[in-house]
Coordinates of N, CA and C in Angstrom, one line a residue:
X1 N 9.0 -8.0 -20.0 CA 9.5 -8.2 -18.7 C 8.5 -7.9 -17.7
X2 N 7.9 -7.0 -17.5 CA 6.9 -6.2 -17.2 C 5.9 -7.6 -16.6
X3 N 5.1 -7.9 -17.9 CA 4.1 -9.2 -17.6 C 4.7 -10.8 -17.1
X4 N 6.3 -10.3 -17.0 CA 6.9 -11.7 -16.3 C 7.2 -11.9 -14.5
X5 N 7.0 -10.3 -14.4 CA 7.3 -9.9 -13.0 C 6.2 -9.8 -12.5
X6 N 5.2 -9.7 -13.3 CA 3.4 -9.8 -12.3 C 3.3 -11.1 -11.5
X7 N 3.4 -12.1 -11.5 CA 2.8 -13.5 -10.9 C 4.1 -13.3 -9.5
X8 N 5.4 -13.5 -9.8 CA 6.4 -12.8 -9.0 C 5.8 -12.0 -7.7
X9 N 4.8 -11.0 -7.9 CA 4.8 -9.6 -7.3 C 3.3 -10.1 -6.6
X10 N 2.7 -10.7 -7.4 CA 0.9 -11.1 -6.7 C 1.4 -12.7 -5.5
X11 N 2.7 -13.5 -5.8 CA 2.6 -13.8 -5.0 C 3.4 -13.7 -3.4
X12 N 4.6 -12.5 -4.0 CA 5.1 -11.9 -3.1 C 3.6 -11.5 -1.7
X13 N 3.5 -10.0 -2.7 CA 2.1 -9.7 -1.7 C 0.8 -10.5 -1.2
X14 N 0.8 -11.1 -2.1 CA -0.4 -13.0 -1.6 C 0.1 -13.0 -0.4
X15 N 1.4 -13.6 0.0 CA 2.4 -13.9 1.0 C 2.2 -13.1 2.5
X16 N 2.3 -11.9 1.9 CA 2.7 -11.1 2.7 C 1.4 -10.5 3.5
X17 N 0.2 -10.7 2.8 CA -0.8 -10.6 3.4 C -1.7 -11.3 4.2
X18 N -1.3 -13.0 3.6 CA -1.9 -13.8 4.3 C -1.2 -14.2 5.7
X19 N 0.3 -13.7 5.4 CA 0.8 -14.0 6.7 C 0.3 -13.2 7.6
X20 N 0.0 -11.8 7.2 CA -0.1 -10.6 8.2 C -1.9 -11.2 9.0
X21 N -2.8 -11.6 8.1 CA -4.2 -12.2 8.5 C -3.9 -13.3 9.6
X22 N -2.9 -14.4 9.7 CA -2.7 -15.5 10.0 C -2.3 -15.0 11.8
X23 N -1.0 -14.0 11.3 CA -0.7 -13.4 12.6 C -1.4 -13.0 13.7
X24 N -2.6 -12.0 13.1 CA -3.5 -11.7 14.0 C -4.5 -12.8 14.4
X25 N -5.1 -13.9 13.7 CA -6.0 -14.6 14.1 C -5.2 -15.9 15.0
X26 N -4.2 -16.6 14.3 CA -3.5 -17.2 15.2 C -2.4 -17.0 16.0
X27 N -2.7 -16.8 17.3 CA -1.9 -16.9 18.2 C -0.3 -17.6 18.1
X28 N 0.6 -17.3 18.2 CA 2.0 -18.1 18.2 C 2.8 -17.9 16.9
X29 N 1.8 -17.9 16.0 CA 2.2 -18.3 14.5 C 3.7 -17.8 14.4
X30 N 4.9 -18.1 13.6 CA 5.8 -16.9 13.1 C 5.6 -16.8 12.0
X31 N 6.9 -16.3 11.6 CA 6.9 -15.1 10.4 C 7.2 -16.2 9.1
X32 N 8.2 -16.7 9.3 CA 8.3 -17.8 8.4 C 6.9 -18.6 7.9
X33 N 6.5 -19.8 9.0 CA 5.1 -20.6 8.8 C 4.2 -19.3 8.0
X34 N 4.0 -18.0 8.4 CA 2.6 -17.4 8.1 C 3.1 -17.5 5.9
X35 N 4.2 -17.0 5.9 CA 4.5 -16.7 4.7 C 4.8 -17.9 3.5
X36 N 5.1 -19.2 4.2 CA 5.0 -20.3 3.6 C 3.4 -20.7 3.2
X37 N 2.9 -20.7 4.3 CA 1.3 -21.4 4.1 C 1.1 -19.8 3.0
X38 N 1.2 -18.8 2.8 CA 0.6 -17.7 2.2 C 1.1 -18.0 0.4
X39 N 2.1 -18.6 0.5 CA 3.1 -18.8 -0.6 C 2.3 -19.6 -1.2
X40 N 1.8 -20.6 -0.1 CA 1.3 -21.9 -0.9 C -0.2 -21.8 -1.3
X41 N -1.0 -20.8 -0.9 CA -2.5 -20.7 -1.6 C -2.6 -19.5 -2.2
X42 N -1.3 -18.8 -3.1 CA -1.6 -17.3 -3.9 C -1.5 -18.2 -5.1
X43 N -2.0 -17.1 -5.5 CA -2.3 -17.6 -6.9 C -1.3 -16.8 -8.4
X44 N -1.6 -17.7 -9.1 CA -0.1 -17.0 -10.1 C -0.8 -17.3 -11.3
X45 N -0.2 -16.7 -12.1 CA -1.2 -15.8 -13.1 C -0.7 -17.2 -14.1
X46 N -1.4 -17.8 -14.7 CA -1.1 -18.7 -15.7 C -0.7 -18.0 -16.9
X47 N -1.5 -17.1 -17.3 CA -1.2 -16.5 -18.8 C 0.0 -15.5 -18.8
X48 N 0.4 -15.6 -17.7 CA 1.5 -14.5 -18.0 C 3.3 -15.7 -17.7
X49 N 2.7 -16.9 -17.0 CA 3.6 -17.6 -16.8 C 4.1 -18.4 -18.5
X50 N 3.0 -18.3 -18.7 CA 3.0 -18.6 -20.5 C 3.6 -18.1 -21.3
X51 N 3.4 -16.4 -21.5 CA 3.8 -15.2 -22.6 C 5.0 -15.6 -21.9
X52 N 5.7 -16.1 -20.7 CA 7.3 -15.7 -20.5 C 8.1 -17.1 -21.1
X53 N 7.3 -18.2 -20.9 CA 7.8 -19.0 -22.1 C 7.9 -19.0 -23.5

């Protein structure tokens, strides 16, 4: 369970940090847009999305 919740957790925080970068560099941005675009360039662990199959 452990190695099924990593890719989960890397792209939570992916999210959550690219939103927080976005915020300070782009002016206006919200909270939503920063966390979608963040959602959409993390990266997720292939071999663990595998072992959960």
């Amino acid at each position: 369970m452990l190695i099924g919740g990593l890719p989960v957790v890397l792209v939570v925080v992916s999210s959550v940090v690219v939103e927080a970068f976005l915020a300070g560099v782009v002016p206006g941005i919200d909270l939503a847009t920063g966390i979608a675009l963040g959602a959409i360039i993390s990266p997720t662990d292939t071999v663990a999305t595998t072992i959960v199959k």
